[in-house]
PDB file of C-alpha atoms and ligand atoms in Angstrom:
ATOM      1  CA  UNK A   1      98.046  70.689 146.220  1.00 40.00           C
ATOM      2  CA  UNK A   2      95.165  72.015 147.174  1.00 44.00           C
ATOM      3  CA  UNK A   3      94.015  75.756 145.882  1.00 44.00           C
ATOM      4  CA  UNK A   4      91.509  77.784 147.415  1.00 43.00           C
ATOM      5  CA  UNK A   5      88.063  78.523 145.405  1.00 41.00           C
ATOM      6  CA  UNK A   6      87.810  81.832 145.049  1.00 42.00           C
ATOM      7  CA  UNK A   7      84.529  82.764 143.933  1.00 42.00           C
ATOM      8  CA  UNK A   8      84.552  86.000 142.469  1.00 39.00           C
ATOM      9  CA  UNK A   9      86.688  87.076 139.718  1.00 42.00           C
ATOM     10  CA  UNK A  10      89.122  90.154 141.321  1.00 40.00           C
ATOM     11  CA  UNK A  11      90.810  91.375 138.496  1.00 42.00           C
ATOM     12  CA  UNK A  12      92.900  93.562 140.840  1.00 44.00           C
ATOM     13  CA  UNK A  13      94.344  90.503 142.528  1.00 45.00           C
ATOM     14  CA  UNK A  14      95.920  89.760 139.117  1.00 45.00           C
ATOM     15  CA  UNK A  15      99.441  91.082 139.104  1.00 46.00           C
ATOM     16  CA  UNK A  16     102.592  90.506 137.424  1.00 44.00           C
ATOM     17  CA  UNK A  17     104.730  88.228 139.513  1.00 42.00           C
ATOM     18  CA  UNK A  18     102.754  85.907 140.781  1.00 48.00           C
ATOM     19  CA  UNK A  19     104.383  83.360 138.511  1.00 52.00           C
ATOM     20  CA  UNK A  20     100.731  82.018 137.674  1.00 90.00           C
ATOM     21  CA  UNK A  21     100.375  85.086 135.671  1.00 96.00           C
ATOM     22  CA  UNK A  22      99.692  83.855 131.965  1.00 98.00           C
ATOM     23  CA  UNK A  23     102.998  85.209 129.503  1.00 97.00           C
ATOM     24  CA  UNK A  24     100.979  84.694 126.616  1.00 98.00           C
ATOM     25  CA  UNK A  25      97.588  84.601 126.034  1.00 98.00           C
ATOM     26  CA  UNK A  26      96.695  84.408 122.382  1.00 99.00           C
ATOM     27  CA  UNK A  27      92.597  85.388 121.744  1.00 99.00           C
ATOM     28  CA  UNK A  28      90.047  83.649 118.908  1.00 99.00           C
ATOM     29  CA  UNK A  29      87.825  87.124 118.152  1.00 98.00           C
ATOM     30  CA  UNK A  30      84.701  84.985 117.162  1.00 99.00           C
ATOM     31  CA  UNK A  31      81.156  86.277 117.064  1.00 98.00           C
ATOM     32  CA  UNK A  32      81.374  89.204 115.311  1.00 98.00           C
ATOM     33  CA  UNK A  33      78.662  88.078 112.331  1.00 98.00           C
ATOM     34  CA  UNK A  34      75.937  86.309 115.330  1.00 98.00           C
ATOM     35  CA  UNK A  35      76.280  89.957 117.356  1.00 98.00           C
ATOM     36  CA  UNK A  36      75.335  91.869 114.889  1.00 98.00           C
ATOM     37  CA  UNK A  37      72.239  89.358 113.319  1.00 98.00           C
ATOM     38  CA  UNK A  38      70.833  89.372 116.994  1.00 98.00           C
ATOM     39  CA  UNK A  39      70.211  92.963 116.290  1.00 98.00           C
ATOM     40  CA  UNK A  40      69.119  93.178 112.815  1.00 98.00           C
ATOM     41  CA  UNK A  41      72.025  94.664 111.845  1.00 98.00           C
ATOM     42  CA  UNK A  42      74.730  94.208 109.131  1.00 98.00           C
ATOM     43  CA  UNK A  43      77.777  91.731 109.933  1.00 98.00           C
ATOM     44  CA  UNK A  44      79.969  95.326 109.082  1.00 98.00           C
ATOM     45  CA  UNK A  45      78.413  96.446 112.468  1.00 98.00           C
ATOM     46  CA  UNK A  46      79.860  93.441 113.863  1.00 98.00           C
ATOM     47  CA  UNK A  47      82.998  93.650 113.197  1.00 98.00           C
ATOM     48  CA  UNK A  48      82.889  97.724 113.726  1.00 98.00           C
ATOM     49  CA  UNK A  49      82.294  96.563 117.400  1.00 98.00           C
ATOM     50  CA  UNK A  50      84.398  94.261 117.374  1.00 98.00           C
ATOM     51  CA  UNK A  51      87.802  96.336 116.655  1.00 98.00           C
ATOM     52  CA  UNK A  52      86.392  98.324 119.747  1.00 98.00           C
ATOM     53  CA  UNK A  53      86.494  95.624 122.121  1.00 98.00           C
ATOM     54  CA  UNK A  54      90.195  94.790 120.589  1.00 98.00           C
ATOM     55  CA  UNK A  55      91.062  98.548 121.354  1.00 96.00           C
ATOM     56  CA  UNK A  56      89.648  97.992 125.270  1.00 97.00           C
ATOM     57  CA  UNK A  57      91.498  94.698 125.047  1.00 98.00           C
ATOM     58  CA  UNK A  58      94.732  95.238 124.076  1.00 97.00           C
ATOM     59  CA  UNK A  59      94.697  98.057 127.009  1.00 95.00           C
ATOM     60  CA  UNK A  60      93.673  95.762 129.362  1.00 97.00           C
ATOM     61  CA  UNK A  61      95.872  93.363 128.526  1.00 97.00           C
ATOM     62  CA  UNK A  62      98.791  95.852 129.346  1.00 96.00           C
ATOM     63  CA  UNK A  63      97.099  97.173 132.601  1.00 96.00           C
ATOM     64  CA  UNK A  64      96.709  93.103 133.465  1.00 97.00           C
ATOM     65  CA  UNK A  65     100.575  92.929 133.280  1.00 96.00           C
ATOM     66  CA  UNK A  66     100.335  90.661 129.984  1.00 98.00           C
ATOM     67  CA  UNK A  67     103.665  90.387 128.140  1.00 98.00           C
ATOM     68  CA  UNK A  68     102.295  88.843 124.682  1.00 98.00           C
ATOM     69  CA  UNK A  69      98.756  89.344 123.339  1.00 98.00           C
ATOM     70  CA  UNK A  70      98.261  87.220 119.987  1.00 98.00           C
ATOM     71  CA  UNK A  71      94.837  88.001 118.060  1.00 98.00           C
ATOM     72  CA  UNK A  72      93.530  86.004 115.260  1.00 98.00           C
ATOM     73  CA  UNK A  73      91.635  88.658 113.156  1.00 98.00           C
ATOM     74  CA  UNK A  74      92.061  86.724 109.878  1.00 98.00           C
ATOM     75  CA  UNK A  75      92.245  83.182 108.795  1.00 98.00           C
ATOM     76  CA  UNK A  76      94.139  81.587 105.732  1.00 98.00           C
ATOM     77  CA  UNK A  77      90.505  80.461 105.586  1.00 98.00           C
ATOM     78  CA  UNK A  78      88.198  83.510 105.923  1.00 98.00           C
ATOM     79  CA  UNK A  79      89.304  84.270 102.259  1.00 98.00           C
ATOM     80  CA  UNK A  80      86.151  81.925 101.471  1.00 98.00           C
ATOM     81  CA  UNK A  81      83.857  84.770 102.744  1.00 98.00           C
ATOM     82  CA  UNK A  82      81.764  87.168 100.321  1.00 98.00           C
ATOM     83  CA  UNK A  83      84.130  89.734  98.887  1.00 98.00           C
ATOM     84  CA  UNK A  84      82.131  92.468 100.617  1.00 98.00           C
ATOM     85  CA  UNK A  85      82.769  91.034 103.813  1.00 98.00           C
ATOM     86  CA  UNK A  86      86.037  91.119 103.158  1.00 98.00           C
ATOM     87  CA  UNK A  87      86.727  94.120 101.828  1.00 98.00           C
ATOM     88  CA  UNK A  88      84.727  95.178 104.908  1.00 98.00           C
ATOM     89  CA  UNK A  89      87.116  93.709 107.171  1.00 98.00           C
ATOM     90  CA  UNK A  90      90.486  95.119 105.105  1.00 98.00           C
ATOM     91  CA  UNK A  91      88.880  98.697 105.324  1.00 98.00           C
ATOM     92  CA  UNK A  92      88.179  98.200 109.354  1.00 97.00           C
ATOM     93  CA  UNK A  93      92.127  97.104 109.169  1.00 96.00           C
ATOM     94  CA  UNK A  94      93.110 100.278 107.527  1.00 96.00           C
ATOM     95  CA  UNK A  95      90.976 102.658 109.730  1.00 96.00           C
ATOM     96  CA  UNK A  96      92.419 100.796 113.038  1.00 96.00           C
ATOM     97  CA  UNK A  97      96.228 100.775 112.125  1.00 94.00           C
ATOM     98  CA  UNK A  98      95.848 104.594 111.121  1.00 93.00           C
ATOM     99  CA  UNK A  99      93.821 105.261 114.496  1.00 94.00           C
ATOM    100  CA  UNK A 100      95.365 103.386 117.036  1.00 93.00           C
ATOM    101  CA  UNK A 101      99.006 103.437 116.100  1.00 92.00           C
ATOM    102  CA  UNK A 102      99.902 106.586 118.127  1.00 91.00           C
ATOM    103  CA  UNK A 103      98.106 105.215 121.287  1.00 91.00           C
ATOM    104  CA  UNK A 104      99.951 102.037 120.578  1.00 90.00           C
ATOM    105  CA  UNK A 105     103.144 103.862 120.658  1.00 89.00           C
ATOM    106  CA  UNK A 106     102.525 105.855 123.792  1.00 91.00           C
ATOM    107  CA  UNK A 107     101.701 103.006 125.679  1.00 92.00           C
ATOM    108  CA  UNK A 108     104.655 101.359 125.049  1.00 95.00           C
ATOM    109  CA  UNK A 109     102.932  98.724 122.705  1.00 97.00           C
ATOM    110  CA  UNK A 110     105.350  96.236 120.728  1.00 97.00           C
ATOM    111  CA  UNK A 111     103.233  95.435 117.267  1.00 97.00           C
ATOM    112  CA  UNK A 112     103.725  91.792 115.573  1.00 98.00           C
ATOM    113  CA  UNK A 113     101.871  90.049 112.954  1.00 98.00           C
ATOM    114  CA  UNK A 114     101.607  86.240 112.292  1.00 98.00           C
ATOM    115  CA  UNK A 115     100.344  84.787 109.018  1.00 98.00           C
ATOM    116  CA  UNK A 116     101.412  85.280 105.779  1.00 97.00           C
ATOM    117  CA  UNK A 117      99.982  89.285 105.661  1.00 97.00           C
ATOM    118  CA  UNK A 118     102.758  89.726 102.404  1.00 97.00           C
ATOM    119  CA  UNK A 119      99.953  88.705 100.168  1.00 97.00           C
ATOM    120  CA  UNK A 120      97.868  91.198 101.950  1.00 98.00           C
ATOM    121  CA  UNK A 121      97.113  94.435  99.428  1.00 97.00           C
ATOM    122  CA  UNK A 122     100.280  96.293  99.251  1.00 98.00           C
ATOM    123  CA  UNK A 123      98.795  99.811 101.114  1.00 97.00           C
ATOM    124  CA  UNK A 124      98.273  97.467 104.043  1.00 97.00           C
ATOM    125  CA  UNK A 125     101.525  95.496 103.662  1.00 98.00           C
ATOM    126  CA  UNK A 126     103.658  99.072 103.900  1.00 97.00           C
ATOM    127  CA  UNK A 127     101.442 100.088 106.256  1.00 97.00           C
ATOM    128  CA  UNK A 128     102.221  97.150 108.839  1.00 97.00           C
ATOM    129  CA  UNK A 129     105.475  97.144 107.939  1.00 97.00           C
ATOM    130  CA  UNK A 130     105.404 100.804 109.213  1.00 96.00           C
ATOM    131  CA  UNK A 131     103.949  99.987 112.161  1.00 96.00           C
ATOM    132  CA  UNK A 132     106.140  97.117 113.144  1.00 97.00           C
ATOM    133  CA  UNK A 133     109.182  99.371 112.756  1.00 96.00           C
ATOM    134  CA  UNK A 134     107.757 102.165 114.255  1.00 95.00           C
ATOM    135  CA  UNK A 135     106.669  99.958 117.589  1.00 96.00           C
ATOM    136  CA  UNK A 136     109.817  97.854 117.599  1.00 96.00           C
ATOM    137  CA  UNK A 137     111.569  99.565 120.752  1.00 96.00           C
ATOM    138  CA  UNK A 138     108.567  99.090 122.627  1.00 96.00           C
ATOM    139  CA  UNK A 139     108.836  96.769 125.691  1.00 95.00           C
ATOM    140  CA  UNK A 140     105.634  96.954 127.748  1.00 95.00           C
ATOM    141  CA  UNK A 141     103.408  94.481 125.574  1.00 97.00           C
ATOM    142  CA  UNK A 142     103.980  92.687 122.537  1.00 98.00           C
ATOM    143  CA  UNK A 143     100.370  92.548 120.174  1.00 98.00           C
ATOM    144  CA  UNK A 144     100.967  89.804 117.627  1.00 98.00           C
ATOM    145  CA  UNK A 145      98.177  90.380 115.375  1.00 98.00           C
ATOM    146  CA  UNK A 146      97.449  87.321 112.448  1.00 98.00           C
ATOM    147  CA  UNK A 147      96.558  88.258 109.278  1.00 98.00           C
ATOM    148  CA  UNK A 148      95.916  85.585 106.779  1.00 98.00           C
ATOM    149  CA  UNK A 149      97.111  83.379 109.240  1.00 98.00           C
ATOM    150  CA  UNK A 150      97.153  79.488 109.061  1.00 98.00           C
ATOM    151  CA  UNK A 151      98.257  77.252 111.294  1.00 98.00           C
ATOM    152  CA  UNK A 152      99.292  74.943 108.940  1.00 98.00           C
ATOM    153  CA  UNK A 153     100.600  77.108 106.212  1.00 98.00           C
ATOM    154  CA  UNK A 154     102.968  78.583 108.749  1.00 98.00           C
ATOM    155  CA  UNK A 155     104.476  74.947 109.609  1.00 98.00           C
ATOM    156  CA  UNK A 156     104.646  73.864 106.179  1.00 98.00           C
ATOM    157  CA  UNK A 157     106.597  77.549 105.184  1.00 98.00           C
ATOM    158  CA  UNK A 158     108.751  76.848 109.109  1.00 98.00           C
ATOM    159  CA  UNK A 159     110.105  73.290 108.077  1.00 98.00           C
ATOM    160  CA  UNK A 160     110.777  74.134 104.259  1.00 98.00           C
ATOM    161  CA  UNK A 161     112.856  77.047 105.927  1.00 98.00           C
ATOM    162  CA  UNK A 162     114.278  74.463 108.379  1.00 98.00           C
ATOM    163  CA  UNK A 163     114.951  71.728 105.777  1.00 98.00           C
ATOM    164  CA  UNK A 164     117.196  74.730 103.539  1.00 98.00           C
ATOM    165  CA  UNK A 165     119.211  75.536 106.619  1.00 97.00           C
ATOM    166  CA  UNK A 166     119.672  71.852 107.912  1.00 97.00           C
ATOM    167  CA  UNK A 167     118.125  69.127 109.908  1.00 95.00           C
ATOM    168  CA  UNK A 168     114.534  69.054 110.284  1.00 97.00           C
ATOM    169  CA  UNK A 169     114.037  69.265 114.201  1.00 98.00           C
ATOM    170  CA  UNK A 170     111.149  70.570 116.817  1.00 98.00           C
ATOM    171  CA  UNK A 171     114.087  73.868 117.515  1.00 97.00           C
ATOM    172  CA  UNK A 172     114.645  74.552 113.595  1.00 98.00           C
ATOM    173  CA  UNK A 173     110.935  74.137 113.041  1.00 98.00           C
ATOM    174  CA  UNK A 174     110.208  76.896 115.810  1.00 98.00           C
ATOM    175  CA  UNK A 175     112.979  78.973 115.128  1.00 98.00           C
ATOM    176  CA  UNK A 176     111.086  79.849 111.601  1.00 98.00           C
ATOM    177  CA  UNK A 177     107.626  80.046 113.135  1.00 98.00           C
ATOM    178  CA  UNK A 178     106.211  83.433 112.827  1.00 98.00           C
ATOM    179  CA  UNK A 179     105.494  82.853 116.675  1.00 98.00           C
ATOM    180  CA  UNK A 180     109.812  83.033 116.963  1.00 98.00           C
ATOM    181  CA  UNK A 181     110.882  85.003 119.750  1.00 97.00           C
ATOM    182  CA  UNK A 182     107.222  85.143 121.617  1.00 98.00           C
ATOM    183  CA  UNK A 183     106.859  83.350 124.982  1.00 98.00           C
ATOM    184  CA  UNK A 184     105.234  80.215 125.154  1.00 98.00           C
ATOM    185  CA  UNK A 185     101.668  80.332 124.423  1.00 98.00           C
ATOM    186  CA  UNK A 186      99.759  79.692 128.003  1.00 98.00           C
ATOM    187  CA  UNK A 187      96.451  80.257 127.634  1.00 98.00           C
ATOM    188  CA  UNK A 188      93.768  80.379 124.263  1.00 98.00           C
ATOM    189  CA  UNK A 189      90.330  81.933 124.668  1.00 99.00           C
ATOM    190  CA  UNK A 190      87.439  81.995 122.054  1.00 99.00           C
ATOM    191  CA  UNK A 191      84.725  83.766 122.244  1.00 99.00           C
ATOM    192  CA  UNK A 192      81.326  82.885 120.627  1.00 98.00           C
ATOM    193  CA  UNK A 193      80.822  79.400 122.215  1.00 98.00           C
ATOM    194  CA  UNK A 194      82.769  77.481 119.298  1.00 98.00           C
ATOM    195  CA  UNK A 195      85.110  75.181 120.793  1.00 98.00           C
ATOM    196  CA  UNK A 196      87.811  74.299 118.237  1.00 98.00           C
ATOM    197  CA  UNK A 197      91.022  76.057 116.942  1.00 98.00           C
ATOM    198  CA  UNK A 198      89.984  76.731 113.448  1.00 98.00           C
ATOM    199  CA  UNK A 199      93.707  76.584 111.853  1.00 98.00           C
ATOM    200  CA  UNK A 200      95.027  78.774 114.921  1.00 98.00           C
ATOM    201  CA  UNK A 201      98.544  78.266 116.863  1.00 98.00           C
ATOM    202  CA  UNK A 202      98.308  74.865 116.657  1.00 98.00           C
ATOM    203  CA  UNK A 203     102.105  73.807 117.150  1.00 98.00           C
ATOM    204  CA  UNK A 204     102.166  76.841 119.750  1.00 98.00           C
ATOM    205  CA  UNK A 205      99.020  75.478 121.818  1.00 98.00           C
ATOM    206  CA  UNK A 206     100.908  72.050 122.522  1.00 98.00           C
ATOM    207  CA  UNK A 207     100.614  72.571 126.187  1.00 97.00           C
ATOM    208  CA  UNK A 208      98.801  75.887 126.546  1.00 98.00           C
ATOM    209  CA  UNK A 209      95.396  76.166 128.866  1.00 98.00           C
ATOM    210  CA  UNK A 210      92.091  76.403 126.819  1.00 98.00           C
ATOM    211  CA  UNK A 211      89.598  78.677 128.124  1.00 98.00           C
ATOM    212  CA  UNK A 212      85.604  79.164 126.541  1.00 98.00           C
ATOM    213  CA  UNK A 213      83.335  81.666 126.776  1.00 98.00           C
ATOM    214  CA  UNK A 214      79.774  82.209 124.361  1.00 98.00           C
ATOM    215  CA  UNK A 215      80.251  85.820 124.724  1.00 99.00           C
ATOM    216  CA  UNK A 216      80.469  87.013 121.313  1.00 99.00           C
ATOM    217  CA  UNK A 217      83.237  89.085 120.527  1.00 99.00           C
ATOM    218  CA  UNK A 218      81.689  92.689 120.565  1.00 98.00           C
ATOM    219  CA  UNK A 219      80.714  92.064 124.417  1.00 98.00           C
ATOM    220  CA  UNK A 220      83.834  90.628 125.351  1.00 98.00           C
ATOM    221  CA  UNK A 221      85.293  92.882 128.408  1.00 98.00           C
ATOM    222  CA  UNK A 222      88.454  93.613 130.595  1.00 98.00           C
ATOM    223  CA  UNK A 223      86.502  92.161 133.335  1.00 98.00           C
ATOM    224  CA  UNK A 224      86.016  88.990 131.197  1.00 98.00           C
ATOM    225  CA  UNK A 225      89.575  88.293 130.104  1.00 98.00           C
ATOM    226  CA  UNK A 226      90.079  89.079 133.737  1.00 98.00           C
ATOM    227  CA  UNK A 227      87.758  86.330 135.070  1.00 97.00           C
ATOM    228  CA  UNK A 228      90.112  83.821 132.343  1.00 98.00           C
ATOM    229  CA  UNK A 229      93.484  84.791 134.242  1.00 98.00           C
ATOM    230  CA  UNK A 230      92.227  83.925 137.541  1.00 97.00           C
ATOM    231  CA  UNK A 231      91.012  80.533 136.337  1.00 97.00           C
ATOM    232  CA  UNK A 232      94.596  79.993 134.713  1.00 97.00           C
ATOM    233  CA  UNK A 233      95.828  80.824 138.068  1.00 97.00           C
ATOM    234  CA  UNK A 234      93.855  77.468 139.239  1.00 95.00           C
ATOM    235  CA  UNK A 235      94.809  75.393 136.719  1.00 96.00           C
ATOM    236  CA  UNK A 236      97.924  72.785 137.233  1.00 94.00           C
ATOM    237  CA  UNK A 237      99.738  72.337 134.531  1.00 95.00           C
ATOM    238  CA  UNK A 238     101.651  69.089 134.079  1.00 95.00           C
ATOM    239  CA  UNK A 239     103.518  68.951 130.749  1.00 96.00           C
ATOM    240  CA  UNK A 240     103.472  65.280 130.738  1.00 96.00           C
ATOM    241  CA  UNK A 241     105.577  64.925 134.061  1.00 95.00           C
ATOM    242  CA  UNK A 242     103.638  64.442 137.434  1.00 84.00           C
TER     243      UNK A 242
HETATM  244  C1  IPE B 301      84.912  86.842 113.849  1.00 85.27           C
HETATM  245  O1  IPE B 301      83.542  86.951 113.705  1.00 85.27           O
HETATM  246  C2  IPE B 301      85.652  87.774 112.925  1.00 85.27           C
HETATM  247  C3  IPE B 301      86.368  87.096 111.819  1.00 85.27           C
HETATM  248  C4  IPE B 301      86.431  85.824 111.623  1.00 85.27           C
HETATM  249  C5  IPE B 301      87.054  87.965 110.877  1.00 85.27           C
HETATM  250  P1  IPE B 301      82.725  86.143 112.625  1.00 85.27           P
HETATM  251  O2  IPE B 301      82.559  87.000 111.412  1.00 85.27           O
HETATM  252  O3  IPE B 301      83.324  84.810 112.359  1.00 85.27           O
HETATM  253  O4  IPE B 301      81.337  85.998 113.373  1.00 85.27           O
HETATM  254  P2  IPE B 301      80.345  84.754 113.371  1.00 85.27           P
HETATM  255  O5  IPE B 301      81.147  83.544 113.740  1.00 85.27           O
HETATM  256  O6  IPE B 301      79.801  84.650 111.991  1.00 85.27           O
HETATM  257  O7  IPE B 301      79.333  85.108 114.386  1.00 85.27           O
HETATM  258  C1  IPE B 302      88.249  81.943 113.277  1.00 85.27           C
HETATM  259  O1  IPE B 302      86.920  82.263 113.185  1.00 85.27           O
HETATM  260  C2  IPE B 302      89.060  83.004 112.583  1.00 85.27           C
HETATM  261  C3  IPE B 302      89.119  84.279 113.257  1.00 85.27           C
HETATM  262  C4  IPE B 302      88.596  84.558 114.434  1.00 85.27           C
HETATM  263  C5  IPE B 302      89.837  85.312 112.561  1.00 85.27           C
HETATM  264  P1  IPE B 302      85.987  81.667 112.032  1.00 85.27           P
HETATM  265  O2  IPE B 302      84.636  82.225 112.297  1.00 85.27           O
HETATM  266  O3  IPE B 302      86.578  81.926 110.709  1.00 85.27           O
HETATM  267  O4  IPE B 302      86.052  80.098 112.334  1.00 85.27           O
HETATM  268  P2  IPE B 302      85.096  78.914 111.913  1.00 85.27           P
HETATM  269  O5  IPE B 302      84.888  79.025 110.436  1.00 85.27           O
HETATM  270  O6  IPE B 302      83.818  79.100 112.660  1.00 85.27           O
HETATM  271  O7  IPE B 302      85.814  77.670 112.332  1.00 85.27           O
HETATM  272 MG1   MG B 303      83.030  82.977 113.172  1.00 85.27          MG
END
């Protein structure tokens, strides 16, 4: 079938019904560290900016008409990372959940998190936990956020789950992803000009859309994730049929 080039991204022609809407679009923040070396500054700045542009994003993402917004903030893997850096990061997680929750509740924000965050330090752990309850009614959009998420871990801990409650299949495997209950993932985007999935959603990007940018995270924009969801809207998906 052939599909019009449009040109020019118009964010406004983006609207919830169009059936070539992404569900779920699940985002790699990368870039943080690079934005802030370009400008002499410490990676903290980085990632300081960077929880801004997730603030702009997750209300975009809501104004866009997404239903599911899944953010990989931090990797089973970033634990290799200078303890600085990471306490860094856990502080920026405090200051965010304690800033943003109310404006996550009044706009009707759903809050998830992927990854195994239970091993996270327990002030954050009751904090989430908070949060998730407090946000649970919401309906408008869902934010799964992944904390010491792994791709792998989490399908090792879904089929061990599986394997207790019976046979080992692709539903019982799902049905204990942390993913459960999310729609299917449509459409990835990383930032920062790295092209792989580093250890993220990688049962959940089976037949999901991949979509690149080398803006670094800090600089990533409404007008950006925008520009993504119209190219979606061009892509066919095929699922293996024809
Ligand atoms: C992404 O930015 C944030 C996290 C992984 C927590 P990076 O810190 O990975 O930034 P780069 O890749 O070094 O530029
Ligand atoms: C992926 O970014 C993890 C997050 C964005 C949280 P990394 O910067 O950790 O990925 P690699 O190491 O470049 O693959
Ligand atoms: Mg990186």
């Amino acid at each position: 079938m052939a599909v019009a080039e449009v040109e020019t991204p118009l964010p406004t022609r983006i609207t919830a019904g169009t059936g070539k809407l992404p569900r779920h679009v699940a985002i790699i923040m990368d870039g943080n560290g690079r934005w802030a070396k370009k400008r002499l500054l410490p990676r903290a700045m980085g990632h300081k900016r960077g929880v801004e542009t997730v603030r702009n994003i997750v209300k975009a993402a809501g104004e866009l008409g997404l239903e599911t917004l899944s953010l990989y903030a931090f990797s089973s893997e970033n634990w290799k990372r200078p303890e600085e850096e990471i306490n860094d990061l856990m502080g920026l997680m405090r200051d965010f959940i304690k800033s943003d929750l109310d404006e996550f509740a009044a706009n009707d924000v759903r809050l998830r998190i992927i990854g195994d965050y239970k091993a996270l330090a327990p002030d954050i752990v009751e904090m989430l936990e908070e949060s998730i309850a407090r946000t649970s009614k919401n309906s408008r959009t869902t934010l799964a956020v992944a904390l010491n998420y792994g791709s792998q871990d989490e399908m090792v801990r879904a089929a061990r789950a599986a394997a207790t409650q019976g046979e080992i299949s692709v539903s019982s495997i799902e049905a204990n992803l942390d993913t459960f209950g999310l729609p299917p993932l449509d459409l990835v985007i990383r930032t920062s000009g790295e092209q792989r999935l580093s250890n993220f959603m990688l049962w959940q990007a089976a037949y999901a859309e991949f979509w690149f940018t080398e803006t670094l995270w800090p600089d990533f924009s409404k007008d950006e994730l925008a520009a993504a969801l119209n190219e979606f809207a061009r892509r066919e998906r095929r699922y293996g049929g024809r």
